[in-house]
Coordinates of C-alpha atoms and ligand atoms in Angstrom, one line a residue:
X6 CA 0.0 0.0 0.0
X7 CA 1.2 3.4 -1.0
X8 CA 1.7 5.1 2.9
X9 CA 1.2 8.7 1.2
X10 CA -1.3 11.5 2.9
X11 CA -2.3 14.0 0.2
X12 CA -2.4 18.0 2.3
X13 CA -4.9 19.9 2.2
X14 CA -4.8 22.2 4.6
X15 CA -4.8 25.9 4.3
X16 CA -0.8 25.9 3.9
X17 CA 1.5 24.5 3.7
X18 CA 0.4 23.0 0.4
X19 CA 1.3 20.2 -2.3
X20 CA 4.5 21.6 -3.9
X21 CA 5.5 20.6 -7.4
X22 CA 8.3 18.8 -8.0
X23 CA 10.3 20.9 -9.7
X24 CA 10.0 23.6 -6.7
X25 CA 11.1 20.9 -4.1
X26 CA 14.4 19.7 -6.5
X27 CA 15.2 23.5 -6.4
X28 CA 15.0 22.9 -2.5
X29 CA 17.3 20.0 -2.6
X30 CA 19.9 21.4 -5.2
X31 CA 23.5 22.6 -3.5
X32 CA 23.2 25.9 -1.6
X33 CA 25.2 28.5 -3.2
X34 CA 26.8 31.3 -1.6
X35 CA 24.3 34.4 -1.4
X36 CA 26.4 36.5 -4.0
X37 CA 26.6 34.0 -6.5
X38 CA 26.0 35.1 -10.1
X39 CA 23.2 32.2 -10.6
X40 CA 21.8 32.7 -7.4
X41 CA 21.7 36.8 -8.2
X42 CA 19.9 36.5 -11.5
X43 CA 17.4 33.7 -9.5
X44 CA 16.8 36.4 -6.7
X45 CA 16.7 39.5 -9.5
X46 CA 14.2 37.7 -11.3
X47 CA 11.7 36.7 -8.4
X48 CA 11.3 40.1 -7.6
X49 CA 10.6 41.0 -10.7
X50 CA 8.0 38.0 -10.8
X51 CA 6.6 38.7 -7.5
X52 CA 6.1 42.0 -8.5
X53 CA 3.9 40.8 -11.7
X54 CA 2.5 38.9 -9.7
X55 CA 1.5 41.3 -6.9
X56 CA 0.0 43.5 -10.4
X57 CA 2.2 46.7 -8.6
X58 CA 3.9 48.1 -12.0
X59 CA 5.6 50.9 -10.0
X60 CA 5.8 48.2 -6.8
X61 CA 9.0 47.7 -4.9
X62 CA 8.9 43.6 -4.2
X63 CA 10.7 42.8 -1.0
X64 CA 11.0 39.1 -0.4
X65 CA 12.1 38.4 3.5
X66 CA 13.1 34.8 5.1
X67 CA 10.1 34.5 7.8
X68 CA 6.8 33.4 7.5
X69 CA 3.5 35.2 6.7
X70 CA 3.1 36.9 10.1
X71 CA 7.0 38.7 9.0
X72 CA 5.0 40.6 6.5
X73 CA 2.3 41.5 8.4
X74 CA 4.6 42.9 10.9
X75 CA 6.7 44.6 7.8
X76 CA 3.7 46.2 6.6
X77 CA 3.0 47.8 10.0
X78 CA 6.2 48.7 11.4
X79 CA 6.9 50.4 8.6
X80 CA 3.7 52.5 7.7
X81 CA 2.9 53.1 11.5
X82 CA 4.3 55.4 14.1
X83 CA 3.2 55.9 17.9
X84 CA -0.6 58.0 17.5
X85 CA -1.1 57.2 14.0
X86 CA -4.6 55.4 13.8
X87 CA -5.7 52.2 11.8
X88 CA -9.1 50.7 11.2
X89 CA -8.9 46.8 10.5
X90 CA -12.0 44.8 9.0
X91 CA -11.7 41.5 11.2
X92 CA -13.3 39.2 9.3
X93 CA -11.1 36.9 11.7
X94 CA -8.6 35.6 13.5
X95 CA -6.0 37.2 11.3
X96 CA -7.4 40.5 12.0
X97 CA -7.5 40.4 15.2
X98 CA -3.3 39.2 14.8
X99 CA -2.7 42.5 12.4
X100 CA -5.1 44.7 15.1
X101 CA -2.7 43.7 17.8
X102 CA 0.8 44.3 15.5
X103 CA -0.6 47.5 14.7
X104 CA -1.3 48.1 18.6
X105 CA 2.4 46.9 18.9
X106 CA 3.7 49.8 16.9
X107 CA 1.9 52.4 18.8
X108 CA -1.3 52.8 16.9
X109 CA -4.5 53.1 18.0
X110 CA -7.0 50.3 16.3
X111 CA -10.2 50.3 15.5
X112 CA -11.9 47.6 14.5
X113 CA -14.8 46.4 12.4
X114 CA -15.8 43.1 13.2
X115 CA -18.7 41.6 12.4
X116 CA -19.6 38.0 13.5
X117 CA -17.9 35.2 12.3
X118 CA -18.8 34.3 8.4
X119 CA -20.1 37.8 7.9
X120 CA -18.5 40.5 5.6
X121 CA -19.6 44.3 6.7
X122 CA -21.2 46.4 4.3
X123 CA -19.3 48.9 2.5
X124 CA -21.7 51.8 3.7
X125 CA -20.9 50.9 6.9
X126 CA -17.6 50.6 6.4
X127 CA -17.7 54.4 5.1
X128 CA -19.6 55.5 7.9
X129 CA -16.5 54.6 9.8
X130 CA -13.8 55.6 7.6
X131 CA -15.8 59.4 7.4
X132 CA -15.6 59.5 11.5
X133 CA -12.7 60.0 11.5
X134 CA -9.3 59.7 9.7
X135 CA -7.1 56.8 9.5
X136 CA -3.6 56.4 8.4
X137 CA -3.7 53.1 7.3
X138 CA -6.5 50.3 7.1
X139 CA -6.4 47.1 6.3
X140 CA -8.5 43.8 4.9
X141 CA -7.5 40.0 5.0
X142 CA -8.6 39.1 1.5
X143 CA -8.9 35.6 2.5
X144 CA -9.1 35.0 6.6
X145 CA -8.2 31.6 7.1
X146 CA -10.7 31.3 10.1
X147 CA -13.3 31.7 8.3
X148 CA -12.9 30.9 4.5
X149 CA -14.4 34.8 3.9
X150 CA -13.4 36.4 0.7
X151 CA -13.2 39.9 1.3
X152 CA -14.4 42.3 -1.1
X153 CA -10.6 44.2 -1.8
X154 CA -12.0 46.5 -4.3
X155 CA -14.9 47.7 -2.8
X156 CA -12.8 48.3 0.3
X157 CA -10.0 49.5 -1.1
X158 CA -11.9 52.1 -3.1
X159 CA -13.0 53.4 0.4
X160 CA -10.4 53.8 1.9
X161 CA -8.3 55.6 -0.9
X162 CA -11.3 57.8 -1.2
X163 CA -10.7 59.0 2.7
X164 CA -7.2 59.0 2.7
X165 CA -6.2 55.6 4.2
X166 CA -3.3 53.4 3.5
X167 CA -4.4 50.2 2.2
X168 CA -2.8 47.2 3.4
X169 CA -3.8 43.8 2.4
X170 CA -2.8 40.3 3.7
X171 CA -3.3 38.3 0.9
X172 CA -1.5 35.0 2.6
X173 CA -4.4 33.0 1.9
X174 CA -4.9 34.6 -1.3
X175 CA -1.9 35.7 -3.5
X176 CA -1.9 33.5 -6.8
X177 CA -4.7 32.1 -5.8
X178 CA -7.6 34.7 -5.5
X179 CA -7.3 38.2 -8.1
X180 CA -5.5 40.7 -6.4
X181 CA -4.6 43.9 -8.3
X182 CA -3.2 46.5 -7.1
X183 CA -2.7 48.8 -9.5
X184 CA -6.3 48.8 -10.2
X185 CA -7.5 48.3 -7.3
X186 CA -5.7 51.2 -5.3
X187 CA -3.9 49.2 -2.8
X188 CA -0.4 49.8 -1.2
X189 CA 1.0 47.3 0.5
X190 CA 0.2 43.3 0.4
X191 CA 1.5 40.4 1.3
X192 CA 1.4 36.7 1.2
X193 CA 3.6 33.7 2.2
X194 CA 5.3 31.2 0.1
X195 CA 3.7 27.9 1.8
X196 CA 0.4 29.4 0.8
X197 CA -1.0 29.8 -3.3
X198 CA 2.7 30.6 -3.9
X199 CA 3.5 27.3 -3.7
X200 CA 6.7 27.0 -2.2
X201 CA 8.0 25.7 1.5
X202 CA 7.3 27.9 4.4
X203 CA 9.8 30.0 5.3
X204 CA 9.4 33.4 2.8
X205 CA 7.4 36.5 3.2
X206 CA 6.8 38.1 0.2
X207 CA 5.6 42.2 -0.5
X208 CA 5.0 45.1 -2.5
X209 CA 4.6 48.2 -1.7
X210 CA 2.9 51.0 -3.9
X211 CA 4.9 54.2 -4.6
X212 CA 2.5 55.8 -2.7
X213 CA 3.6 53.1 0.5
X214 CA 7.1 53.7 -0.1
X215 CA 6.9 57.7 0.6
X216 CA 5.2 57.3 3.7
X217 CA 7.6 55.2 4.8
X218 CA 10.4 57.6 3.8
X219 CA 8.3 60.3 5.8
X220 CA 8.7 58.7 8.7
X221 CA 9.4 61.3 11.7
X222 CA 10.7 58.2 13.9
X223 CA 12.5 55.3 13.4
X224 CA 11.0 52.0 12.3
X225 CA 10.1 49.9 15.5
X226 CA 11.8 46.6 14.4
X227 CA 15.2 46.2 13.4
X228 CA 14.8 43.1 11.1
X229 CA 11.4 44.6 9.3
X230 CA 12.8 47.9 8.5
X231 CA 12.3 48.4 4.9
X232 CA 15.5 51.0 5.1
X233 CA 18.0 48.1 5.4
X234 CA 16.0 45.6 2.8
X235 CA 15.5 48.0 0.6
X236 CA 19.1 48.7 -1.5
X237 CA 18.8 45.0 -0.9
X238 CA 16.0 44.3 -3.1
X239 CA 17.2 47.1 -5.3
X240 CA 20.7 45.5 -6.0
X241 CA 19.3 41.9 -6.7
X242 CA 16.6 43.2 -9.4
X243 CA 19.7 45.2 -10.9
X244 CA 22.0 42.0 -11.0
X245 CA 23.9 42.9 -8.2
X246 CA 24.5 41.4 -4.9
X247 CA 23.9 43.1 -1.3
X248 CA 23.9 41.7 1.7
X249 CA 22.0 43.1 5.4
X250 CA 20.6 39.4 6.3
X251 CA 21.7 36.2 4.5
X252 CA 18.9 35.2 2.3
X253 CA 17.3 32.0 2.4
X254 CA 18.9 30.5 -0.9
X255 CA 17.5 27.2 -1.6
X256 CA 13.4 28.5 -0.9
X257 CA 14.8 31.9 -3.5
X258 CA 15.5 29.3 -5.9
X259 CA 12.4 27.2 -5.7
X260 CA 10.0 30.9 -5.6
X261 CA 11.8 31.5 -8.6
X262 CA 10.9 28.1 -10.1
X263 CA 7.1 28.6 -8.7
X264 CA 6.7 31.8 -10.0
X265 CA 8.0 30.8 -13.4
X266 CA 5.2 28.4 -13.6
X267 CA 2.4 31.0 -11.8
X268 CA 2.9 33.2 -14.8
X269 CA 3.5 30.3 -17.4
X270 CA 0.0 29.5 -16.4
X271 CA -1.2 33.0 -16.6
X272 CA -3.2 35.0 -13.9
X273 CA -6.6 34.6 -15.2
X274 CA -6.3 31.2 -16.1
X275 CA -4.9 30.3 -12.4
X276 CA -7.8 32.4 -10.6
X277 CA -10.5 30.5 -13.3
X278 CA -8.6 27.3 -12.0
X279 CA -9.0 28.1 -8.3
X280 CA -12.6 29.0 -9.1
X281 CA -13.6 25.8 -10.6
X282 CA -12.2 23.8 -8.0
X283 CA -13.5 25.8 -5.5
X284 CA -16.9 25.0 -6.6
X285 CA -16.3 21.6 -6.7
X286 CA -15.2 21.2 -3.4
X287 CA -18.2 23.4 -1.9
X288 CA -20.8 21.3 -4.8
X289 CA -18.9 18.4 -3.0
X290 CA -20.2 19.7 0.5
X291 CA -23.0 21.2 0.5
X292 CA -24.8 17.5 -1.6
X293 CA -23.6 16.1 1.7
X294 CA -25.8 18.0 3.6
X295 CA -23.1 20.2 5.5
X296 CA -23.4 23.8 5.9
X297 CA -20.3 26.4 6.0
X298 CA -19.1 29.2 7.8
X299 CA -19.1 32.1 5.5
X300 CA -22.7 32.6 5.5
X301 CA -23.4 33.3 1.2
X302 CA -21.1 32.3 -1.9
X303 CA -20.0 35.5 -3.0
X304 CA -18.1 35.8 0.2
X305 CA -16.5 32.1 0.2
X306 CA -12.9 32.2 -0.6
X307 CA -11.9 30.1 -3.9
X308 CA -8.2 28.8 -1.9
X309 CA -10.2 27.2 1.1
X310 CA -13.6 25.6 2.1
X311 CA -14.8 26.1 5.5
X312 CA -17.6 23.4 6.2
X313 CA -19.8 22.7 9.5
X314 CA -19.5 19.6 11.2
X315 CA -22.8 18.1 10.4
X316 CA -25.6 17.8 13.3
X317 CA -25.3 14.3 15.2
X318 CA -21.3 13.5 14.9
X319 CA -18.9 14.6 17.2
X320 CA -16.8 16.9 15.2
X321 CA -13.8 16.3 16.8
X322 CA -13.7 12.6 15.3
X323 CA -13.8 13.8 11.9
X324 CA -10.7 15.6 10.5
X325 CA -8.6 12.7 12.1
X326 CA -11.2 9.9 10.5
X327 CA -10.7 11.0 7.1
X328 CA -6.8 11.4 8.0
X329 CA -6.9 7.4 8.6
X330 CA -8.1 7.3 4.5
X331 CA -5.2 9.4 3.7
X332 CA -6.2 13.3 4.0
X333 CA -4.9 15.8 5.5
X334 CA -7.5 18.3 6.3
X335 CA -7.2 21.5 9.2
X336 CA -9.5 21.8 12.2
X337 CA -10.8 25.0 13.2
X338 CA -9.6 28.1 13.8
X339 CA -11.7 30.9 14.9
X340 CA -12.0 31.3 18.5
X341 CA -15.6 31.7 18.9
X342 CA -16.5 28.6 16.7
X343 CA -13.2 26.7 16.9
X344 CA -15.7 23.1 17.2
X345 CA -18.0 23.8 14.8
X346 CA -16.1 23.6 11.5
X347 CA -12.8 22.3 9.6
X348 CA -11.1 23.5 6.7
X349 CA -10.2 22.4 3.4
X350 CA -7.2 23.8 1.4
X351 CA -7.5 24.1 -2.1
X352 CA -4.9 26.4 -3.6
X353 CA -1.8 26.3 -5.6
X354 CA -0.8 22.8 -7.7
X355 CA -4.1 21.5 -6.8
X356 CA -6.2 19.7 -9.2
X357 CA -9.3 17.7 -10.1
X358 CA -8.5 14.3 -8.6
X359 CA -7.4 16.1 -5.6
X360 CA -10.7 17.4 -5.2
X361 CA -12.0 14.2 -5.5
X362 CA -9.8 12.3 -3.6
X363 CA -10.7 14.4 -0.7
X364 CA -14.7 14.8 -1.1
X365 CA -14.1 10.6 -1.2
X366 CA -12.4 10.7 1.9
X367 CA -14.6 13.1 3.3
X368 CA -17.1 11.0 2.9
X369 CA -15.5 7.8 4.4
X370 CA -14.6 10.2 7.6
X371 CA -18.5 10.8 8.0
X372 CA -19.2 7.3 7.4
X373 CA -17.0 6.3 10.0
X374 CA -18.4 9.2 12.6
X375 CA -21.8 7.4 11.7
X376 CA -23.4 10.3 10.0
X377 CA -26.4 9.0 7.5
X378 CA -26.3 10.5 3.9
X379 CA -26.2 8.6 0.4
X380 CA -22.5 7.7 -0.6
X381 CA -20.9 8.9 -3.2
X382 CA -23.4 11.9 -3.5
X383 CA -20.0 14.5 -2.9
X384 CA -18.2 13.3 -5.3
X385 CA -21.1 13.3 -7.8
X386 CA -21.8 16.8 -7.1
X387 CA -18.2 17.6 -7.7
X388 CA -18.0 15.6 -10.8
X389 CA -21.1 17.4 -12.0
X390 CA -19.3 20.8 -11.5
X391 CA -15.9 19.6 -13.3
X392 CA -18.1 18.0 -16.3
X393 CA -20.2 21.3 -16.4
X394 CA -23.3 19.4 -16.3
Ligands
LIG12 C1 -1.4 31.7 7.2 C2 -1.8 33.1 7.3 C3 -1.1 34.1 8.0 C4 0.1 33.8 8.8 O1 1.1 33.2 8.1 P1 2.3 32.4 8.8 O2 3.1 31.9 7.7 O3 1.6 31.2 9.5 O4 2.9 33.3 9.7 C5 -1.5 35.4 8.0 N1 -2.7 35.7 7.4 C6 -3.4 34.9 6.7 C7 -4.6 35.3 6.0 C8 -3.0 33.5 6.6 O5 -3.8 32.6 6.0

């Protein structure tokens, strides 16, 4: 028997196998001319990626919450004010790095699932003025797709900094943010990137960038301070080596192999990808009778699916049941309804028979818990989706 687990979890993900021989290849020294054109040409992909023509990239060893903490420290200063929509846990993280750096945070938060409306959103943002504000596109507590342009429209139109955390939705879900009027975002490379945990990747808008350099006070962290990463970045993307921190060589390698192939694929076609399966997975879930936590569609992320533990199983028995058949899945997250739910990942290399490897297993795992429904009836809906019938 094949003793293989297929992941899918919100990140990390499945990586290619191209990305992961990058991984293994011999480390090079950091100023190496092979590794400089790898690193110089990431940025310049991550920057594509990010849709940020005028962007500065910065790509950081550290995980996801690095670049949360980037974006703050360097866009806050002690008194500035911030206004975060919480449509999770991850909001309430940023709320309290934002606190960290001397800002005073107001939040929006509605209840868990929910998305606030933009006129209430505006009724805030016109009481008074914030320096920066931010949106998780994707909270991973809660599978909620926020609604980046609408938002972002907002808060450029009263003067706000827009900062994004697209970790659970960067190659994954559109982001654009030359369109979209957004300054800074960032994501993490075990997420839709599709590469091993361990990078924090960024842009910032011009507009970004000369706040930062109109600073009155230092930046609050030493290893986040865009002043020393940024003749960094700028020397790499001109073929030329720098050094303030070593950079993690091997994962610059294999985002440069992963980004090659994001953009081979082509944005649109990657978002339509993520869409499809998306739908699958939630056709998948909902013909077994479960509900899920973002409370309509057109909020439900397209990386992850948050489903309910059906009524009459004990939820708990679940995610490690259809473990035993060889599926990773992720329990759940958000404080308030950490035992009600579980989360699917679905972003990145993932395809068809992923989906329906896991709406099979997920349907063994609630077999096994004892919960009645007609078998096979996930995987049919799924089918149905990927067939377009
Ligand atoms: C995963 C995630 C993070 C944190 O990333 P780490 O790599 O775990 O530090 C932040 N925000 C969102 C939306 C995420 O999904």
């Amino acid at each position: 028997m094949k003793n293989r687990s297929l992941l899918m979890i919100p990140g990390p993900i499945e990586f290619e196998s191209a990305v992961l021989a990058a991984m293994g290849a011999p480390t090079t020294g950091h100023l190496a001319p092979n590794f400089v054109e790898a690193f110089g040409q990431a940025l310049e992909r991550t920057r594509t990626l990010f849709q940020c023509k005028e962007g500065q990239p910065f790509v950081l060893a550290g995980s996801g919450t690095l670049g949360m903490d980037t974006a703050c420290a360097n866009l806050v200063e002690h008194g500035d004010t911030a206004l975060v929509i919480n449509t999770g846990y991850f909001g309430d993280r940023i709320g309290a790095i934002l606190e960290r750096y001397g800002a005073t945070v107001t939040h929006i938060r509605p209840a868990a699932g929910h998305h606030p409306a933009l006129s209430e959103v505006e009724q805030v943002l016109k009481s008074g003025h914030f320096k920066v504000m931010t949106i998780t596109h994707v909270d991973t507590s809660t599978g909620v797709l926020a609604d980046v342009k609408g938002l972002s429209a907002l808060g450029q139109k009263y003067g706000a900094l827009v900062i994004v955390d697209g970790v659970c939705s960067v190659a994954g879900e559109e982001l654009n943010m030359d369109a979209w009027g957004v300054d800074v975002a960032f994501t993490a490379s075990q997420k839709a990137v599709g590469v091993p945990p361990g990078l924090a990747l960024a842009v910032a808008s011009p507009k970004a960038l000369a706040a930062f350099k109109n600073r009155k006070t230092p930046v609050g962290s030493y290893y986040a301070d865009w002043t020393n990463w940024l003749p960094v970045m700028q020397a790499y993307e001109a073929r030329k080596a720098a050094y303030f921190g070593t950079p993690a060589v091997n994962l610059v390698f294999a985002l440069n192999v992963s980004l090659g192939q994001i953009l081979q694929e082509g944005l649109e076609v990657r978002f339509a990808r993520h869409t499809r399966i998306s739908k699958a997975v939630k056709a998948g879930i909902t013909a077994l009778g479960l509900g899920q936590v973002p409370q309509n569609d057109s909020i439900a992320a397209h990386t992850m699916t948050a489903p309910r533990f059906p009524a009459g199983i004990n939820g708990a028995d679940l995610v490690p049941a259809v473990s035993r058949v060889g599926v990773t899945l992720a329990g759940g997250l958000h404080p308030e309804i950490k035992n009600e739910y579980f989360r699917i990942g679905h972003m990145g290399a993932v395809n068809q028979n992923d989906v329906l490897a896991t709406i099979g297993a997920i349907e063994s795992g609630l077999s096994a818990c004892g919960y009645k429904f007609e078998t096979g009836a996930g995987l049919a809906a799924a089918q149905r989706v990927f067939s377009g019938s």
